[in-house]
């Protein structure tokens, strides 16, 4: 018997529970959840505002998930980890004893210091169900919304509220939208699409000062708004780990088995910084698939099994107003390798090929088959056995040698 | 567990599997009504490499990436079959992003769509296999 404690109750925690139970069916698991909700699909909050899902359907797991897995769910905040005593101290003064603990504390919105921000009444971040319900309450047909941040979260918010307000303006210091997942030209394709739908952009510009319901921008322009959404970025929740003495950088440093630098303390999900195999360095990969897989891996190892992740890569599939975008891996500047480009009606595909490997790709438009490209990036497939002309044209299994393809389709995988 | 496999040397590239699949999953009882003059969204598709053709559908992987990656918790594996809960799916296509076989595709309603072995539609067994004129697709148990 071991006592397992998981700090946080998001996707990484759900993965951790399932990982532990794949090895150990009986030991007690306690989950400490600062949000007073059962695990839900965080990326669906914008779909909720758009009316494309409901609070109930956002539940990530079934109603009996905790019971079925013998999990005690504690709605409280973990305040410290005492490595000597082996306890997690909770805000209410209680504590939870552990033999193995997993920190799955996710990330928190970064709120920049902007003069006058404290006096803005209708301001929101966009991370949680509670954020979403609060934002929803303030939405009115005639609201003018200013979103600071043209990244994934800011733009998903823009899409979610667009039909429920009168105008949406998005500003960002970066020179393009979705700067963490798109290269400059592809970002333009997406930006044009969003502008056509009616979203206004102010790029290379940001709010420098707020005067009540007016934002004074760096450029000197002004924007009048009724609702302000801050989506500049997120920061990994590393404090608990750091205070306990674990090594942290931008995230909690973990090895390929999700161990932190402290014994019996594991970490998973958005709060971590692990190995990004597409660039070979340690990075925060704040995406949901990664959170689940890291959580599962941590759980298996905590329960005495053996698991590791060595092939994590950045990847994203995201759509805005019907236009899809799939991307994975890393890109490089022109001249460092081959950048294959194919334009289609309203879309674009770019493949980044270097040293006989696909290092990354972006597709905007028809993303059918994109997973085949993703697998080439993830597995760092040597393209010498691959039909390059076919590869560029279509993402199908026809790119592989016949024997490779037959193995993929003829065996148990 | 029984899965769908292809024998590419027998495939004629006739695309009948695609039509049978779309029909079996349409909920209609009349094939003409189900398919005529409409774009179809089959869960099996024919690919071509030179003069070889073959059918591709979900492999129902042992450790499916789509299940682990679904941002809506809409994909699960039950009794060996990978299934999409279409009422939960929001059509983000993360499953399309991660499927190494290109077997999950955008479906008719925008939700992702893939082979679920026809176990829950009126066909009751894979319609692509049942209707294949040349035994190029089979439904059988193979060694793990
Ligand atoms: C609007 C939006 C859209 C997104 N879209 C996508 C997408 O399309 N694709 C994708 O891959 N990813 C997307 N993401 C990112 C994805 O949601 C995250 O990668 C994922 O949720 C990370 O899961 P996690 O379990 O690591 O962290 P979280 O989901 O952040 O969960 C951590 C939990 O721990 C709790 N916690 C923190 N500290 C403590 C403490 N001390 N004690 C107790 N509890 C604590 C927090 O309250 C939180 O509930 C999106 C995110 C947002 C906000």
Coordinates of C-alpha atoms and ligand atoms in Angstrom, one line a residue:
Chain A
X1 CA 0.0 0.0 0.0
X2 CA 1.1 3.5 -0.8
X3 CA -0.6 6.7 -0.2
X4 CA -0.9 8.9 -3.3
X5 CA -1.6 12.5 -3.3
X6 CA -2.3 14.6 -6.5
X7 CA -2.2 18.3 -6.3
X8 CA -4.5 19.8 -8.9
X9 CA -7.5 18.3 -10.5
X10 CA -7.1 19.0 -14.2
X11 CA -6.3 16.8 -17.2
X12 CA -2.9 15.8 -15.9
X13 CA -4.5 14.7 -12.6
X14 CA -7.0 12.6 -14.5
X15 CA -4.2 11.0 -16.4
X16 CA -2.3 10.4 -13.1
X17 CA -5.3 8.7 -11.5
X18 CA -5.7 6.4 -14.6
X19 CA -1.9 5.8 -14.6
X20 CA -1.8 4.8 -11.0
X21 CA -4.9 2.5 -11.4
X22 CA -3.4 0.8 -14.4
X23 CA -0.8 -0.6 -12.0
X24 CA -2.2 -0.4 -8.5
X25 CA -5.9 -1.0 -8.0
X26 CA -6.2 -0.5 -4.2
X27 CA -3.9 2.2 -2.7
X28 CA -5.7 5.3 -1.6
X29 CA -5.5 8.4 -3.8
X30 CA -6.3 11.9 -2.6
X31 CA -6.8 14.7 -5.1
X32 CA -6.5 18.3 -3.9
X33 CA -8.6 20.6 -6.1
X34 CA -8.5 24.4 -5.8
X35 CA -11.3 24.7 -8.4
X36 CA -14.6 23.5 -7.0
X37 CA -15.4 21.4 -10.1
X38 CA -14.8 17.9 -11.1
X39 CA -12.3 17.5 -13.9
X40 CA -13.5 19.3 -17.0
X41 CA -12.2 20.0 -20.5
X42 CA -10.6 23.4 -20.1
X43 CA -10.2 24.0 -23.8
X44 CA -14.0 23.8 -24.2
X45 CA -14.7 27.1 -22.3
X46 CA -14.9 29.1 -25.6
X47 CA -17.1 26.4 -27.1
X48 CA -19.4 26.8 -24.2
X49 CA -19.7 30.6 -24.8
X50 CA -20.4 29.8 -28.4
X51 CA -23.2 27.5 -27.5
X52 CA -21.5 24.5 -28.9
X53 CA -21.3 22.5 -25.7
X54 CA -22.8 22.6 -22.2
X55 CA -21.3 22.6 -18.7
X56 CA -22.4 19.0 -18.4
X57 CA -20.8 17.8 -21.6
X58 CA -17.6 19.5 -20.6
X59 CA -17.1 16.9 -17.9
X60 CA -13.9 15.2 -19.0
X61 CA -14.8 11.9 -17.3
X62 CA -18.0 10.2 -16.3
X63 CA -20.0 11.1 -13.1
X64 CA -18.6 8.1 -11.2
X65 CA -15.0 8.7 -12.2
X66 CA -13.7 9.4 -8.6
X67 CA -15.7 6.8 -6.9
X68 CA -14.9 4.1 -9.5
X69 CA -11.2 4.9 -9.0
X70 CA -11.3 5.0 -5.3
X71 CA -10.3 8.7 -5.2
X72 CA -11.0 11.1 -2.4
X73 CA -11.6 14.5 -3.9
X74 CA -10.8 17.4 -1.6
X75 CA -11.8 20.9 -2.6
X76 CA -9.0 22.9 -1.0
X77 CA -5.7 24.5 -2.0
X78 CA -2.4 22.9 -1.3
X79 CA -0.1 25.4 0.4
X80 CA 3.1 23.6 1.0
X81 CA 4.8 20.2 0.6
X82 CA 6.7 19.1 3.7
X83 CA 9.2 16.6 2.2
X84 CA 10.5 15.5 5.6
X85 CA 7.1 14.7 7.1
X86 CA 5.7 13.6 3.8
X87 CA 2.6 15.8 4.0
X88 CA 0.9 18.3 1.8
X89 CA -0.4 21.2 3.9
X90 CA -3.8 22.5 2.9
X91 CA -5.2 26.0 3.3
X92 CA -7.7 25.0 5.9
X93 CA -4.9 23.9 8.2
X94 CA -5.5 20.2 7.4
X95 CA -2.8 18.1 5.7
X96 CA -2.7 15.0 3.5
X97 CA 0.0 12.4 4.1
X98 CA 1.7 10.9 1.1
X99 CA 4.3 8.3 0.1
X100 CA 4.3 9.7 -3.5
X101 CA 2.9 13.0 -4.6
X102 CA 2.3 14.4 -8.1
X103 CA 2.1 18.1 -8.7
X104 CA -0.4 18.7 -11.4
X105 CA -1.1 22.3 -10.7
X106 CA -1.3 23.6 -14.2
X107 CA -0.7 27.2 -15.0
X108 CA -2.2 30.6 -14.2
X109 CA -2.9 33.5 -16.4
X110 CA -0.2 36.1 -16.4
X111 CA -1.6 39.5 -15.6
X112 CA 0.8 42.3 -16.7
X113 CA 1.2 45.4 -14.6
X114 CA -0.6 48.1 -16.6
X115 CA -1.3 51.5 -15.1
X116 CA -5.0 52.0 -14.4
X117 CA -5.8 48.3 -14.7
X118 CA -6.9 48.1 -11.1
X119 CA -9.6 50.6 -11.8
X120 CA -11.1 48.7 -14.8
X121 CA -14.4 47.3 -13.6
X122 CA -15.2 44.7 -16.2
X123 CA -12.0 42.8 -16.6
X124 CA -11.5 39.0 -17.0
X125 CA -9.0 36.3 -17.6
X126 CA -10.0 33.2 -19.6
X127 CA -8.8 30.0 -18.0
X128 CA -11.4 28.4 -15.9
X129 CA -15.2 27.6 -15.9
X130 CA -15.6 30.3 -13.2
X131 CA -13.8 32.9 -15.4
X132 CA -16.1 31.9 -18.2
X133 CA -19.3 32.2 -16.2
X134 CA -18.2 35.5 -14.9
X135 CA -17.4 36.8 -18.4
X136 CA -20.7 35.4 -19.7
X137 CA -22.6 37.4 -17.1
X138 CA -21.2 40.7 -18.3
X139 CA -21.7 40.0 -22.1
X140 CA -24.3 42.3 -23.7
X141 CA -25.4 42.6 -27.3
X142 CA -23.9 46.1 -27.4
X143 CA -20.7 45.3 -25.5
X144 CA -17.4 46.4 -27.1
X145 CA -14.7 44.0 -26.1
X146 CA -11.0 44.5 -26.0
X147 CA -8.8 41.4 -25.8
X148 CA -5.2 41.8 -24.9
X149 CA -3.3 38.9 -26.4
X150 CA -3.7 37.3 -29.9
X151 CA -2.5 33.9 -28.9
X152 CA -4.6 30.7 -28.7
X153 CA -6.5 31.7 -25.6
X154 CA -7.2 35.3 -26.7
X155 CA -8.4 34.2 -30.1
X156 CA -10.5 31.3 -28.9
X157 CA -12.2 33.8 -26.5
X158 CA -12.8 36.2 -29.4
X159 CA -14.5 33.4 -31.4
X160 CA -16.5 32.3 -28.4
X161 CA -18.1 35.7 -27.6
X162 CA -18.2 37.1 -31.1
X163 CA -21.9 36.6 -31.8
X164 CA -22.9 37.8 -28.3
X165 CA -21.3 41.2 -28.4
X166 CA -21.1 44.2 -30.7
X167 CA -17.4 44.3 -31.4
X168 CA -14.2 42.5 -30.6
X169 CA -10.8 44.1 -30.9
X170 CA -7.6 42.1 -30.2
X171 CA -4.2 43.6 -29.6
X172 CA -0.8 42.0 -29.2
X173 CA 2.7 43.2 -29.0
X174 CA 3.7 40.5 -31.5
X175 CA 3.6 41.2 -35.2
X176 CA 1.2 38.3 -35.8
X177 CA -1.6 36.2 -34.4
X178 CA -0.9 32.8 -32.9
X179 CA 2.8 33.6 -32.7
X180 CA 3.5 30.4 -30.7
X181 CA 2.1 28.0 -33.4
X182 CA 2.2 29.8 -36.7
X183 CA 5.0 31.2 -38.9
X184 CA 4.5 34.7 -40.2
X185 CA 2.9 33.9 -43.6
X186 CA 0.6 31.3 -42.2
X187 CA -0.4 33.7 -39.4
X188 CA -1.4 36.2 -42.1
X189 CA -3.7 33.6 -43.7
X190 CA -5.5 33.1 -40.3
X191 CA -5.6 36.8 -39.5
X192 CA -7.2 37.6 -42.8
X193 CA -9.9 35.0 -42.2
X194 CA -10.6 36.4 -38.7
X195 CA -10.7 39.9 -40.0
X196 CA -13.2 38.9 -42.7
X197 CA -15.4 37.6 -40.0
X198 CA -15.2 41.0 -38.3
X199 CA -12.6 40.8 -35.6
X200 CA -10.3 43.9 -35.4
X201 CA -6.6 43.6 -34.8
X202 CA -4.1 46.0 -33.5
X203 CA -0.7 44.1 -33.8
X204 CA 2.7 45.4 -32.7
X205 CA 0.7 47.3 -30.2
X206 CA -0.7 46.9 -26.7
X207 CA -2.5 48.7 -24.0
X208 CA -0.1 51.0 -22.1
X209 CA -2.6 52.6 -19.8
X210 CA -6.2 52.4 -18.9
X211 CA -8.5 55.3 -18.2
X212 CA -11.7 53.7 -16.9
X213 CA -13.2 52.3 -20.1
X214 CA -10.5 53.6 -22.5
X215 CA -7.3 51.9 -23.3
X216 CA -4.4 54.1 -24.4
X217 CA -2.2 52.1 -26.7
X218 CA 1.6 52.1 -27.1
X219 CA 1.0 53.6 -30.5
X220 CA -0.9 56.5 -29.0
X221 CA -4.2 55.2 -30.4
X222 CA -7.1 54.8 -28.1
X223 CA -9.7 52.0 -27.8
X224 CA -13.0 52.4 -26.0
X225 CA -14.3 49.2 -24.4
X226 CA -16.9 47.8 -22.1
X227 CA -15.3 44.5 -21.4
X228 CA -11.5 43.8 -21.1
X229 CA -10.1 40.3 -21.4
X230 CA -6.5 39.7 -20.4
X231 CA -5.0 36.8 -22.4
X232 CA -1.3 37.8 -22.6
X233 CA -0.1 34.4 -21.6
X234 CA 0.1 31.8 -18.8
X235 CA 2.7 31.0 -16.2
X236 CA 3.4 27.5 -14.9
X237 CA 2.4 27.1 -11.2
X238 CA 5.9 26.3 -9.8
X239 CA 5.8 27.9 -6.4
X240 CA 4.8 24.8 -4.4
X241 CA 7.6 22.8 -6.0
X242 CA 10.2 25.6 -5.6
X243 CA 9.3 26.2 -2.0
X244 CA 9.8 22.5 -1.3
X245 CA 13.3 22.8 -2.9
X246 CA 12.7 21.3 -6.3
X247 CA 14.5 22.5 -9.3
X248 CA 12.3 24.9 -11.3
X249 CA 12.9 27.1 -14.4
X250 CA 9.9 28.3 -16.4
X251 CA 8.2 25.1 -15.2
X252 CA 9.0 22.4 -12.7
X253 CA 11.9 20.5 -14.1
X254 CA 11.1 16.8 -14.8
X255 CA 12.9 13.9 -16.3
X256 CA 11.4 11.5 -18.9
X257 CA 9.8 9.5 -16.0
X258 CA 8.1 12.7 -14.7
X259 CA 10.3 12.8 -11.6
X260 CA 11.2 16.2 -10.1
X261 CA 14.6 16.7 -8.5
X262 CA 13.0 15.7 -5.2
X263 CA 12.5 12.1 -4.1
X264 CA 8.9 10.8 -4.3
X265 CA 7.7 14.0 -5.9
X266 CA 6.5 13.8 -9.5
X267 CA 5.0 16.5 -11.7
X268 CA 2.9 16.5 -14.9
X269 CA 1.1 18.8 -17.2
X270 CA 1.2 22.6 -17.8
X271 CA 3.2 23.2 -14.6
X272 CA 6.2 21.3 -15.9
X273 CA 9.2 21.8 -18.1
X274 CA 10.2 18.6 -19.8
X275 CA 12.0 17.3 -22.9
X276 CA 10.8 18.7 -26.2
X277 CA 12.1 16.1 -28.7
X278 CA 11.5 18.3 -31.7
X279 CA 14.2 20.8 -30.6
X280 CA 16.0 18.6 -28.2
X281 CA 15.8 21.0 -25.3
X282 CA 13.8 21.4 -22.1
X283 CA 10.6 23.4 -22.6
X284 CA 7.1 24.0 -21.2
X285 CA 4.7 22.2 -23.6
X286 CA 1.3 23.5 -22.3
X287 CA -1.0 21.4 -24.4
X288 CA -3.7 19.0 -23.3
X289 CA -2.4 15.8 -24.9
X290 CA 0.9 16.3 -23.2
X291 CA -0.8 16.9 -19.8
X292 CA -2.8 13.7 -20.1
X293 CA 0.2 11.6 -21.2
X294 CA 2.6 13.0 -18.6
X295 CA 0.0 12.5 -15.9
X296 CA -0.5 8.9 -16.9
X297 CA 3.2 8.3 -17.1
X298 CA 3.8 9.9 -13.6
X299 CA 1.0 7.7 -12.3
X300 CA 2.4 4.5 -13.6
X301 CA 5.8 5.3 -12.1
X302 CA 4.4 6.4 -8.8
X303 CA 2.6 3.1 -8.5
X304 CA 5.8 1.1 -9.1
X305 CA 5.4 0.5 -12.9
X306 CA 7.8 1.7 -15.6
X307 CA 7.0 4.4 -18.1
X308 CA 8.8 7.2 -19.8
X309 CA 8.1 9.8 -22.5
X310 CA 10.8 10.7 -24.8
X311 CA 8.9 11.9 -27.9
X312 CA 6.9 14.9 -26.7
X313 CA 6.5 17.6 -29.4
X314 CA 4.6 20.8 -29.6
X315 CA 1.4 20.2 -31.7
X316 CA -1.9 21.9 -32.1
X317 CA -5.2 21.5 -33.8
X318 CA -7.4 24.5 -33.6
X319 CA -10.1 26.0 -35.7
X320 CA -11.6 29.5 -35.9
X321 CA -15.0 30.1 -37.5
X322 CA -14.8 26.9 -39.6
X323 CA -11.2 27.3 -40.8
X324 CA -8.9 24.6 -39.3
X325 CA -5.3 24.7 -38.5
X326 CA -3.0 21.8 -37.7
X327 CA 0.6 22.3 -36.7
X328 CA 3.4 20.3 -35.1
X329 CA 7.2 20.4 -34.5
X330 CA 9.6 23.2 -35.1
X331 CA 10.1 25.6 -38.0
X332 CA 13.3 27.3 -39.3
X333 CA 14.2 30.4 -41.3
X334 CA 14.3 30.3 -45.0
X335 CA 17.7 29.0 -46.2
X336 CA 18.2 26.5 -43.3
X337 CA 16.4 23.8 -45.1
X338 CA 13.6 23.2 -47.6
X339 CA 10.3 24.9 -46.9
X340 CA 7.7 23.3 -49.2
X341 CA 4.6 25.4 -49.7
X342 CA 1.2 24.6 -51.3
X343 CA -1.6 27.1 -51.4
X344 CA -5.2 26.2 -51.6
X345 CA -8.4 28.2 -51.7
X346 CA -8.3 30.1 -48.4
X347 CA -5.6 27.9 -47.0
X348 CA -1.9 27.0 -47.0
X349 CA 0.3 24.1 -46.2
X350 CA 4.0 24.4 -45.3
X351 CA 6.3 21.5 -44.7
X352 CA 9.7 22.2 -43.0
X353 CA 12.2 19.6 -44.2
X354 CA 15.8 19.5 -43.0
X355 CA 18.5 16.9 -42.9
X356 CA 16.2 14.3 -44.5
X357 CA 13.5 14.8 -41.8
X358 CA 10.3 16.6 -41.4
X359 CA 11.0 18.9 -38.5
X360 CA 7.6 20.6 -38.5
X361 CA 4.5 21.6 -40.5
X362 CA 1.6 23.9 -40.6
X363 CA -1.7 23.3 -42.5
X364 CA -4.5 25.8 -42.6
X365 CA -7.6 24.5 -44.4
X366 CA -8.1 20.8 -45.1
X367 CA -6.3 19.0 -42.3
X368 CA -7.3 15.5 -43.4
X369 CA -4.4 13.1 -42.8
X370 CA -2.4 15.6 -40.8
X371 CA -1.6 12.9 -38.2
X372 CA 0.6 11.2 -40.8
X373 CA 2.8 14.3 -40.9
X374 CA 2.7 14.6 -37.1
X375 CA 3.9 11.0 -36.8
X376 CA 6.9 11.8 -39.2
X377 CA 7.8 14.7 -36.9
X378 CA 7.3 12.8 -33.7
X379 CA 9.2 9.7 -34.8
X380 CA 11.9 11.7 -36.6
X381 CA 11.3 9.4 -39.6
X382 CA 14.3 9.2 -42.0
X383 CA 12.6 10.3 -45.2
X384 CA 15.0 8.4 -47.5
X385 CA 12.5 5.6 -47.7
X386 CA 9.6 7.9 -48.3
X387 CA 8.1 9.1 -51.6
X388 CA 8.8 12.8 -51.3
X389 CA 6.6 13.9 -54.2
X390 CA 3.7 12.0 -52.7
X391 CA 4.5 13.3 -49.2
X392 CA 4.3 16.9 -50.3
X393 CA 1.1 16.4 -52.2
X394 CA -1.0 14.4 -49.8
X395 CA -0.7 13.1 -46.3
X396 CA -1.5 9.4 -46.9
X397 CA 0.1 6.0 -46.2
X398 CA 1.1 5.9 -49.8
X399 CA 4.2 7.9 -48.9
X400 CA 5.7 4.8 -47.2
X401 CA 7.5 1.8 -48.8
X402 CA 5.0 -1.0 -49.5
X403 CA 6.4 -3.2 -46.7
X404 CA 6.1 -0.4 -44.1
X405 CA 2.6 0.3 -45.2
X406 CA 1.6 -3.4 -45.1
X407 CA 2.9 -3.7 -41.6
X408 CA 0.9 -0.6 -40.5
X409 CA -2.3 -2.0 -42.0
X410 CA -1.9 -5.7 -41.6
X411 CA -0.8 -6.1 -38.0
X412 CA -2.0 -5.3 -34.5
X413 CA -0.7 -1.8 -33.6
Chain B
X1 CA -10.0 -9.1 -30.7
X2 CA -11.3 -9.0 -34.2
X3 CA -10.2 -6.0 -36.3
X4 CA -10.4 -4.9 -39.9
X5 CA -7.4 -5.7 -42.1
X6 CA -6.6 -5.1 -45.7
X7 CA -5.2 -7.5 -48.3
X8 CA -3.9 -4.9 -50.7
X9 CA -3.1 -7.4 -53.4
X10 CA -6.8 -8.1 -53.8
X11 CA -8.1 -4.5 -53.7
X12 CA -9.7 -3.4 -57.0
X13 CA -10.0 0.2 -56.0
X14 CA -13.7 0.1 -56.6
X15 CA -14.6 2.3 -53.6
X16 CA -17.6 0.1 -52.8
X17 CA -16.4 -0.1 -49.2
X18 CA -16.7 3.7 -48.9
X19 CA -20.3 3.6 -50.1
X20 CA -21.3 0.6 -48.0
X21 CA -19.7 2.4 -45.0
X22 CA -21.5 5.7 -45.6
X23 CA -24.8 3.8 -46.0
X24 CA -24.4 1.7 -42.9
X25 CA -23.8 4.7 -40.8
X26 CA -26.4 6.9 -42.4
X27 CA -29.3 5.6 -40.4
X28 CA -31.3 5.3 -43.6
X29 CA -32.9 2.1 -44.9
X30 CA -32.7 3.0 -48.6
X31 CA -29.2 3.3 -50.1
X32 CA -30.2 5.6 -52.9
X33 CA -31.9 8.0 -50.4
X34 CA -28.9 7.8 -48.2
X35 CA -26.2 8.5 -50.7
X36 CA -27.5 9.9 -54.0
X37 CA -26.3 13.4 -54.9
X38 CA -24.8 14.0 -51.5
X39 CA -21.2 14.3 -50.4
X40 CA -20.4 11.2 -48.4
X41 CA -18.4 10.9 -45.3
X42 CA -17.2 7.3 -45.1
X43 CA -15.2 6.0 -42.2
X44 CA -13.0 3.9 -44.5
X45 CA -11.2 5.4 -47.5
X46 CA -9.3 4.1 -50.5
X47 CA -5.7 5.3 -51.0
X48 CA -3.6 4.7 -54.0
X49 CA 0.2 4.2 -54.4
X50 CA 1.2 3.8 -58.0
X51 CA -1.2 1.1 -59.3
X52 CA -1.8 -0.4 -55.9
X53 CA -4.9 0.6 -53.9
X54 CA -5.9 -0.3 -50.4
X55 CA -8.5 0.6 -47.8
X56 CA -7.6 2.6 -44.6
X57 CA -9.7 2.6 -41.5
X58 CA -9.2 2.9 -37.7
X59 CA -6.7 0.4 -36.4
X60 CA -8.2 0.4 -32.9
X61 CA -4.7 0.8 -31.5
X62 CA -3.6 -0.9 -28.3
X63 CA -2.6 2.5 -26.9
X64 CA -4.5 5.0 -29.0
X65 CA -3.1 8.5 -29.3
X66 CA -6.5 9.9 -30.2
X67 CA -8.0 8.8 -26.9
X68 CA -5.2 10.4 -24.9
X69 CA -5.3 13.6 -26.9
X70 CA -9.0 14.3 -27.1
X71 CA -9.5 17.8 -25.6
X72 CA -13.1 17.0 -24.9
X73 CA -12.8 13.6 -23.3
X74 CA -15.0 12.4 -26.1
X75 CA -13.0 9.5 -27.3
X76 CA -12.7 6.3 -25.3
X77 CA -11.8 2.7 -25.8
X78 CA -14.5 0.2 -24.8
X79 CA -14.1 -3.5 -25.1
X80 CA -11.3 -2.9 -27.6
X81 CA -13.3 -0.5 -29.8
X82 CA -12.2 3.1 -30.0
X83 CA -15.4 5.2 -30.0
X84 CA -16.2 8.9 -30.4
X85 CA -19.0 10.4 -28.4
X86 CA -20.4 12.7 -31.0
X87 CA -22.5 14.7 -28.5
X88 CA -19.3 15.6 -26.6
X89 CA -17.0 16.2 -29.6
X90 CA -16.6 19.9 -30.6
X91 CA -14.8 19.2 -33.8
X92 CA -11.4 20.6 -32.9
X93 CA -9.8 17.7 -34.9
X94 CA -7.0 17.1 -32.4
X95 CA -7.6 13.4 -33.1
X96 CA -7.0 14.1 -36.8
X97 CA -3.8 15.8 -35.8
X98 CA -2.5 12.8 -33.9
X99 CA -3.7 9.7 -35.8
X100 CA -0.7 8.2 -37.5
X101 CA -2.9 6.4 -40.0
X102 CA -5.0 9.3 -41.2
X103 CA -7.9 7.2 -40.1
X104 CA -9.9 9.8 -38.2
X105 CA -11.5 12.4 -40.4
X106 CA -13.7 15.3 -40.2
X107 CA -17.3 14.0 -40.5
X108 CA -20.5 15.4 -41.8
X109 CA -21.6 17.4 -38.8
X110 CA -18.1 18.8 -38.1
X111 CA -17.5 16.2 -35.4
X112 CA -14.7 13.8 -36.0
X113 CA -15.6 10.5 -37.5
X114 CA -14.0 7.1 -37.6
X115 CA -14.7 3.4 -38.0
X116 CA -16.4 1.8 -35.0
X117 CA -16.7 -1.6 -36.7
X118 CA -20.4 -1.1 -37.4
X119 CA -21.1 -2.8 -34.1
X120 CA -23.8 -0.3 -33.2
X121 CA -25.5 0.4 -36.5
X122 CA -28.0 -1.8 -38.3
X123 CA -25.3 -3.7 -40.2
X124 CA -23.9 -5.2 -37.0
X125 CA -20.6 -6.2 -38.6
X126 CA -18.2 -4.1 -40.7
X127 CA -20.1 -3.2 -43.8
X128 CA -16.9 -2.5 -45.8
X129 CA -15.9 -6.2 -45.2
X130 CA -19.4 -7.6 -45.9
X131 CA -19.7 -5.8 -49.2
X132 CA -16.1 -6.1 -50.5
X133 CA -16.4 -8.1 -53.8
X134 CA -12.9 -9.4 -53.6
X135 CA -12.1 -10.2 -50.0
X136 CA -9.6 -7.3 -50.0
X137 CA -10.9 -6.2 -46.5
X138 CA -11.3 -8.8 -43.8
X139 CA -12.6 -8.9 -40.3
X140 CA -10.6 -11.3 -38.2
X141 CA -8.4 -12.0 -35.2
X142 CA -4.7 -11.6 -35.8
X143 CA -1.7 -12.3 -33.6
X144 CA -0.7 -9.5 -31.2
Ligands
LIG1 C1 -9.2 28.7 -23.6 C2 -8.2 27.6 -23.7 C3 -8.1 26.8 -24.8 C4 -7.2 25.8 -24.9 N1 -7.2 25.0 -26.1 C5 -6.4 24.0 -26.2 C6 -6.4 23.2 -27.4 O1 -7.1 23.4 -28.3 N2 -5.5 22.2 -27.4 C7 -4.6 21.9 -26.4 O2 -3.9 20.9 -26.5 N3 -4.6 22.6 -25.3 C8 -5.5 23.7 -25.2 N4 -5.4 24.4 -24.0 C9 -4.5 24.1 -23.0 C10 -5.0 23.0 -22.0 O3 -6.2 23.4 -21.5 C11 -3.9 22.7 -21.0 O4 -2.8 22.2 -21.6 C12 -4.4 21.6 -20.0 O5 -5.6 21.9 -19.4 C13 -3.4 21.4 -18.9 O6 -3.8 20.5 -17.9 P1 -3.2 20.4 -16.5 O7 -3.9 19.4 -15.8 O8 -1.7 20.4 -16.6 O9 -3.5 21.9 -15.8 P2 -4.9 22.6 -15.5 O10 -5.9 22.2 -16.5 O11 -4.5 24.0 -15.4 O12 -5.2 22.0 -14.1 C14 -4.6 22.3 -12.9 C15 -5.5 22.4 -11.8 O13 -4.7 22.5 -10.6 C16 -5.3 23.4 -9.7 N5 -4.3 23.9 -8.7 C17 -3.3 24.7 -9.0 N6 -2.6 24.9 -7.8 C18 -3.2 24.2 -6.9 C19 -3.0 24.0 -5.5 N7 -1.9 24.6 -4.9 N8 -3.8 23.2 -4.8 C20 -4.9 22.6 -5.4 N9 -5.1 22.7 -6.7 C21 -4.3 23.5 -7.4 C22 -5.9 24.5 -10.6 O14 -6.9 25.2 -10.0 C23 -6.4 23.7 -11.8 O15 -7.7 23.3 -11.6 C24 -6.3 25.5 -23.9 C25 -6.4 26.3 -22.7 C26 -7.3 27.3 -22.6 C27 -7.3 28.1 -21.3

